[in-house]
GROMACS .gro file of N, CA and C in nm:
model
  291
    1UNK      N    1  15.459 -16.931  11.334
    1UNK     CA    2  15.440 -16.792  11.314
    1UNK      C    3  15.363 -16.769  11.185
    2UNK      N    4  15.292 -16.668  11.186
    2UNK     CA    5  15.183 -16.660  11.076
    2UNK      C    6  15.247 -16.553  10.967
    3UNK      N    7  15.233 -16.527  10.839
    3UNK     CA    8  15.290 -16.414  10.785
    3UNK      C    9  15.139 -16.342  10.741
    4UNK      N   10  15.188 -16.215  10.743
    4UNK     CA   11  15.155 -16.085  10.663
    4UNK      C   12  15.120 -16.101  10.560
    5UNK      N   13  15.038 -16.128  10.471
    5UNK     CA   14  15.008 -16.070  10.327
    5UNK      C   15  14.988 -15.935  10.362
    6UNK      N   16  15.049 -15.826  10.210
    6UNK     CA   17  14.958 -15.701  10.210
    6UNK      C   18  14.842 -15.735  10.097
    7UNK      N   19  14.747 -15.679  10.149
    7UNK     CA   20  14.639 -15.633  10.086
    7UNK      C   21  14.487 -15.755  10.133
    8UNK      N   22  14.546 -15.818  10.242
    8UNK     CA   23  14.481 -15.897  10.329
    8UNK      C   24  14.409 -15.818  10.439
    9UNK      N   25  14.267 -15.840  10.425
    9UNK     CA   26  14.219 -15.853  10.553
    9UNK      C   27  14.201 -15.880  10.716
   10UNK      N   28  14.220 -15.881  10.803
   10UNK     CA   29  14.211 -15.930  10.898
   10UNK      C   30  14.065 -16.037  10.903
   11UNK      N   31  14.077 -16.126  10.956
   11UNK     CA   32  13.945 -16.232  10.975
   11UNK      C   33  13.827 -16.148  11.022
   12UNK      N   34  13.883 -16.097  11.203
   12UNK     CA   35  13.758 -15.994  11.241
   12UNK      C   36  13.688 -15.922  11.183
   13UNK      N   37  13.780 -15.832  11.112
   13UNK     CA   38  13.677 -15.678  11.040
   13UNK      C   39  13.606 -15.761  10.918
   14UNK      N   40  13.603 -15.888  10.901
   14UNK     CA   41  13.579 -15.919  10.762
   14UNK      C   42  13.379 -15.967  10.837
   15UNK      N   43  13.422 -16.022  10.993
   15UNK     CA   44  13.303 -16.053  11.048
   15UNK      C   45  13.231 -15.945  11.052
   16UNK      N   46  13.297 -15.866  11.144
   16UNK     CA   47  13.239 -15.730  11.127
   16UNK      C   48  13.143 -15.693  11.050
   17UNK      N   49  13.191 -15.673  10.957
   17UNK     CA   50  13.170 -15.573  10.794
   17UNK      C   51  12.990 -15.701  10.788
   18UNK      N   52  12.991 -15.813  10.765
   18UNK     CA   53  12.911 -15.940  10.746
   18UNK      C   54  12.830 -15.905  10.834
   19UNK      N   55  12.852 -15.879  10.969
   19UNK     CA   56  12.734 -15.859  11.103
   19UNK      C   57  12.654 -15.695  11.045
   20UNK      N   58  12.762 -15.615  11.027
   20UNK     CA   59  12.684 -15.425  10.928
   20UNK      C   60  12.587 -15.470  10.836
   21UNK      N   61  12.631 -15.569  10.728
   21UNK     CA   62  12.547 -15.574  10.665
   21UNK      C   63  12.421 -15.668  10.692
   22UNK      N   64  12.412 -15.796  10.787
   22UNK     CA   65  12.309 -15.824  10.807
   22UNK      C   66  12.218 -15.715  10.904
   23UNK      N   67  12.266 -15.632  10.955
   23UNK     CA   68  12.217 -15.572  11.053
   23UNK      C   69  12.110 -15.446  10.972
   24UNK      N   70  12.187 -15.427  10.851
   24UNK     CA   71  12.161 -15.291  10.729
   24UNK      C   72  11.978 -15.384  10.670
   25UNK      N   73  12.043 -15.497  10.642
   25UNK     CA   74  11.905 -15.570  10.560
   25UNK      C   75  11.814 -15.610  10.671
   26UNK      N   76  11.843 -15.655  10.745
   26UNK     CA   77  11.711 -15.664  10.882
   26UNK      C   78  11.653 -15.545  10.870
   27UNK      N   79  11.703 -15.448  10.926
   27UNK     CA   80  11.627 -15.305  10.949
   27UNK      C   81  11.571 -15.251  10.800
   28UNK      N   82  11.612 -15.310  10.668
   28UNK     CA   83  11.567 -15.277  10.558
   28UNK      C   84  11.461 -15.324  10.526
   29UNK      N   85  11.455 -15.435  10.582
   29UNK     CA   86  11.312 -15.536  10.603
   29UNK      C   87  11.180 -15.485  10.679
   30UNK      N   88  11.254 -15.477  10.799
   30UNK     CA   89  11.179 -15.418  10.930
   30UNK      C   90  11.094 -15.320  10.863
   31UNK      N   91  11.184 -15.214  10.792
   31UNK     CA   92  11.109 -15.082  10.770
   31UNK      C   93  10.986 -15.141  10.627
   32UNK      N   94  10.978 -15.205  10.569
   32UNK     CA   95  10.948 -15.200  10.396
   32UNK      C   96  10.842 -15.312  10.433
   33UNK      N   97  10.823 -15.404  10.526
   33UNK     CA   98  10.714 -15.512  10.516
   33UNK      C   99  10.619 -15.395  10.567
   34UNK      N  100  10.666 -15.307  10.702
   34UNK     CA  101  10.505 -15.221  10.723
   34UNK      C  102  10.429 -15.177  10.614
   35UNK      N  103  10.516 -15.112  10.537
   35UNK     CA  104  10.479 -15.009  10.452
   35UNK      C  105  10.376 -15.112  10.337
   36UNK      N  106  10.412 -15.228  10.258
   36UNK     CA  107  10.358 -15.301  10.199
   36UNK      C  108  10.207 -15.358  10.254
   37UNK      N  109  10.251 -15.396  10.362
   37UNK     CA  110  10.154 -15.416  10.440
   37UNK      C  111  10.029 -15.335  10.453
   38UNK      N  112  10.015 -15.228  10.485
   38UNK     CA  113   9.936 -15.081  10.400
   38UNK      C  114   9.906 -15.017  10.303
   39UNK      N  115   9.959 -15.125  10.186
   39UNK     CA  116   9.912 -15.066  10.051
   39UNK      C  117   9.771 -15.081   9.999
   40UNK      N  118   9.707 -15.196  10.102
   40UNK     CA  119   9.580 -15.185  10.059
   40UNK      C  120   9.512 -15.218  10.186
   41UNK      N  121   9.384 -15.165  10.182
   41UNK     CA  122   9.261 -15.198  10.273
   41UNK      C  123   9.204 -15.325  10.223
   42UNK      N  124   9.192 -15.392  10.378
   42UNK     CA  125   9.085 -15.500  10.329
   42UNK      C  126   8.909 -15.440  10.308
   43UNK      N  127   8.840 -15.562  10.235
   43UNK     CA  128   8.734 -15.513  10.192
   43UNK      C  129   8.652 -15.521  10.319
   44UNK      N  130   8.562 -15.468  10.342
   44UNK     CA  131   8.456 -15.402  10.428
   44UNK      C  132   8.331 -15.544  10.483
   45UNK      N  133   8.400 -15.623  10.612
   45UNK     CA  134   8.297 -15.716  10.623
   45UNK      C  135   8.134 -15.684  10.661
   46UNK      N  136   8.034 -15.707  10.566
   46UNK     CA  137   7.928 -15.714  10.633
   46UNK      C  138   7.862 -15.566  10.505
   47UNK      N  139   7.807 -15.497  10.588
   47UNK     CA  140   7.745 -15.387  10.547
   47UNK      C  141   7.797 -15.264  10.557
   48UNK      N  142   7.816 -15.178  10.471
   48UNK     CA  143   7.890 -15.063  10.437
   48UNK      C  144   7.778 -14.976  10.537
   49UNK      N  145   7.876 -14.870  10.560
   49UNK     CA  146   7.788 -14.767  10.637
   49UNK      C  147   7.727 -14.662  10.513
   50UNK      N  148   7.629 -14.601  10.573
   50UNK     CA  149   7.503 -14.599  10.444
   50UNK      C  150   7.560 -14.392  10.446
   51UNK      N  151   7.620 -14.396  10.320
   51UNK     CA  152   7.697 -14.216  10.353
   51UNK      C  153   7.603 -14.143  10.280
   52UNK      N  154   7.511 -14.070  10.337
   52UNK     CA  155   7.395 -14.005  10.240
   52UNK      C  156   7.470 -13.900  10.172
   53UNK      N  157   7.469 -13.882  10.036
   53UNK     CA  158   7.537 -13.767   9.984
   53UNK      C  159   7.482 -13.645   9.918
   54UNK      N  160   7.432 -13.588  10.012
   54UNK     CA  161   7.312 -13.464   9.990
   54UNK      C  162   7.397 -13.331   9.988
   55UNK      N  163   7.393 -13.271   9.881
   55UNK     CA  164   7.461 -13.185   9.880
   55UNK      C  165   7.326 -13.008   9.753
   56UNK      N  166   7.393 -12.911   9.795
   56UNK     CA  167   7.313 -12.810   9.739
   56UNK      C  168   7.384 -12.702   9.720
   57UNK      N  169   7.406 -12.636   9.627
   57UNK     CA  170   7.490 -12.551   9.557
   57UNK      C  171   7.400 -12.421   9.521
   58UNK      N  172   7.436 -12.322   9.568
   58UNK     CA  173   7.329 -12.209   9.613
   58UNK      C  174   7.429 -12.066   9.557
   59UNK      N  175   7.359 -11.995   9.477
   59UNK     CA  176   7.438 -11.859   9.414
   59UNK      C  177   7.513 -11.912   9.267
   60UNK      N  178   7.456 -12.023   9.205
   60UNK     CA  179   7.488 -12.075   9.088
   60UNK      C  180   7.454 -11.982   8.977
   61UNK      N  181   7.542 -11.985   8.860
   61UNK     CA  182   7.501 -11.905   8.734
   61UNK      C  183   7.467 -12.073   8.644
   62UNK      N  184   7.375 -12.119   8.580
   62UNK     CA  185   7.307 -12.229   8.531
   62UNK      C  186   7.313 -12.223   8.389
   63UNK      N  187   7.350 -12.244   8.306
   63UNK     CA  188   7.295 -12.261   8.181
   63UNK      C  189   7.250 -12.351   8.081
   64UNK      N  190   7.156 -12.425   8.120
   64UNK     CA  191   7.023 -12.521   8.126
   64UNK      C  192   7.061 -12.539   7.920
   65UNK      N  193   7.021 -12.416   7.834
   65UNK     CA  194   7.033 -12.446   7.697
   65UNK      C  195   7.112 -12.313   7.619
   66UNK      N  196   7.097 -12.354   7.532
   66UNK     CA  197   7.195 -12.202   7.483
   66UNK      C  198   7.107 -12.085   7.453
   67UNK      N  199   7.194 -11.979   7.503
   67UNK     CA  200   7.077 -11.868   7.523
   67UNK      C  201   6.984 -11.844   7.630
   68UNK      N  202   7.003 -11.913   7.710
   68UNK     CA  203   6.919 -11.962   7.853
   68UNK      C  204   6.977 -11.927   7.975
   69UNK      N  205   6.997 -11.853   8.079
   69UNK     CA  206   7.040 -11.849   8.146
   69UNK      C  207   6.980 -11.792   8.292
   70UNK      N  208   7.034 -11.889   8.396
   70UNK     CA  209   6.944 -11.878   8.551
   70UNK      C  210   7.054 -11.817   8.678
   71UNK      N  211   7.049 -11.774   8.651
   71UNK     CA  212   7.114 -11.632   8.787
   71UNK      C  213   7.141 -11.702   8.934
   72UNK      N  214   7.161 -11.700   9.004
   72UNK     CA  215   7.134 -11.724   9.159
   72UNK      C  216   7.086 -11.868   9.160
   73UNK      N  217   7.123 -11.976   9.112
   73UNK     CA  218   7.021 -12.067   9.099
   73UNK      C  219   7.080 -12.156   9.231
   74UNK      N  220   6.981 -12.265   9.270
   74UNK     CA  221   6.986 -12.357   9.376
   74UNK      C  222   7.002 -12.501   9.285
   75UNK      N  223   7.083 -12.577   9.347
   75UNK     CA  224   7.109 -12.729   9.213
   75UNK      C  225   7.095 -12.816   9.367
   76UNK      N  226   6.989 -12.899   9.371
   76UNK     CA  227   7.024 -13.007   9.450
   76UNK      C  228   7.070 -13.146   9.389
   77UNK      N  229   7.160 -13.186   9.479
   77UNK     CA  230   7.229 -13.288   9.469
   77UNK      C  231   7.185 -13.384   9.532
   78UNK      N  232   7.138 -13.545   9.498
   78UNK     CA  233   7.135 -13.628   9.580
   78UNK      C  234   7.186 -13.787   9.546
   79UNK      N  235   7.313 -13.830   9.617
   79UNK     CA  236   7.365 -13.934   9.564
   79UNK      C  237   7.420 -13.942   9.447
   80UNK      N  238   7.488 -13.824   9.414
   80UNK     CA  239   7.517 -13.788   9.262
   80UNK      C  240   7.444 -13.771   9.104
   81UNK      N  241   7.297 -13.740   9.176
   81UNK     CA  242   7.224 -13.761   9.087
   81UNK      C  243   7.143 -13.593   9.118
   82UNK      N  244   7.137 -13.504   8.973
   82UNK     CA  245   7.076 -13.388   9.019
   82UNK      C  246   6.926 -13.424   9.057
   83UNK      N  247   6.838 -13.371   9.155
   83UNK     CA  248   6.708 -13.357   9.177
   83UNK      C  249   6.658 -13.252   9.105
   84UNK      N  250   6.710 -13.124   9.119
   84UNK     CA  251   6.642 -13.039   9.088
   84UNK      C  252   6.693 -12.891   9.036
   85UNK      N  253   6.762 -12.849   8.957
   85UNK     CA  254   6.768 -12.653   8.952
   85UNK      C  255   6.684 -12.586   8.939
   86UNK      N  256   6.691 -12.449   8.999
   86UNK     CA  257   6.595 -12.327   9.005
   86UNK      C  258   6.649 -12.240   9.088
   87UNK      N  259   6.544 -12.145   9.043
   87UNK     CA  260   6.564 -11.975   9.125
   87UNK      C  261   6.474 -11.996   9.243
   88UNK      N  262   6.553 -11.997   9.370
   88UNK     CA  263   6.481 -11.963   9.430
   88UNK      C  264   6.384 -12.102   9.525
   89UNK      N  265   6.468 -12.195   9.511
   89UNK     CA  266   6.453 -12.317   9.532
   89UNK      C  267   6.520 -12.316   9.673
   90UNK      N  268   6.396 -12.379   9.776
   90UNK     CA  269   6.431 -12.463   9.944
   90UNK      C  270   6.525 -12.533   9.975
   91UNK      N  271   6.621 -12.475  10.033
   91UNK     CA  272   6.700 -12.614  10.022
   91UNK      C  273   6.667 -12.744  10.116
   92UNK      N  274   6.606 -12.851  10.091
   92UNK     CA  275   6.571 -12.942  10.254
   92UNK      C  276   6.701 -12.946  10.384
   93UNK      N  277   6.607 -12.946  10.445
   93UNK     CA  278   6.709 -13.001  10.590
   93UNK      C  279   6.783 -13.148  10.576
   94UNK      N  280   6.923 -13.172  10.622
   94UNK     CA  281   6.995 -13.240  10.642
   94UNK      C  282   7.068 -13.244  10.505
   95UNK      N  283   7.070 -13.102  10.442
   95UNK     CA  284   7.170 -13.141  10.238
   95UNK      C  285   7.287 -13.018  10.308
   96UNK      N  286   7.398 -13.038  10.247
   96UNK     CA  287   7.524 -12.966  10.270
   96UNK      C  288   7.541 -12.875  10.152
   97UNK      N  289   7.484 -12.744  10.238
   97UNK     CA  290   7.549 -12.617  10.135
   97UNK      C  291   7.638 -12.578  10.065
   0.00000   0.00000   0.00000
């Protein structure tokens, strides 16, 4: 015959409790490798796609020097590099207003 301790466990719930927690860290895993996994982009094999960055800013107030100032002005943008400000300036086809 087996005795009673108090403040003893049973064997089962002790498996139990051991199976919750492997079951808690699997799925803790599961979830946290995706996420890591997506922290970065790989780099770009081959040739980058070519993003023209034409842009034109139209109804500008300009102020070129001090004391100077251009009203309505047109600023083209190309590739982050200004081309051109003025009044009254074309904007070319294919630049984003």
């Amino acid at each position: 015959m087996r005795s009673i301790c108090h403040g003893s466990r049973p064997a089962g719930r002790t498996i139990r409790t051991a199976q919750s927690f492997g079951l808690f860290l699997l799925l803790g895993i599961l979830f946290l490798v995706p996420l890591a996994a997506n922290a970065q982009s790989p780099p770009v094999d081959g040739m980058r796609p070519a993003d023209l960055r034409r842009h034109a800013i139209v109804g500008a107030t300009v102020i070129p020097r001090p004391g100077e100032t251009i009203e309505n002005a047109v600023i083209i943008i190309r590739d982050g590099v200004i081309e051109s400000v003025g009044e009254g300036l074309d904007v070319p086809a294919g630049y984003r207003v």
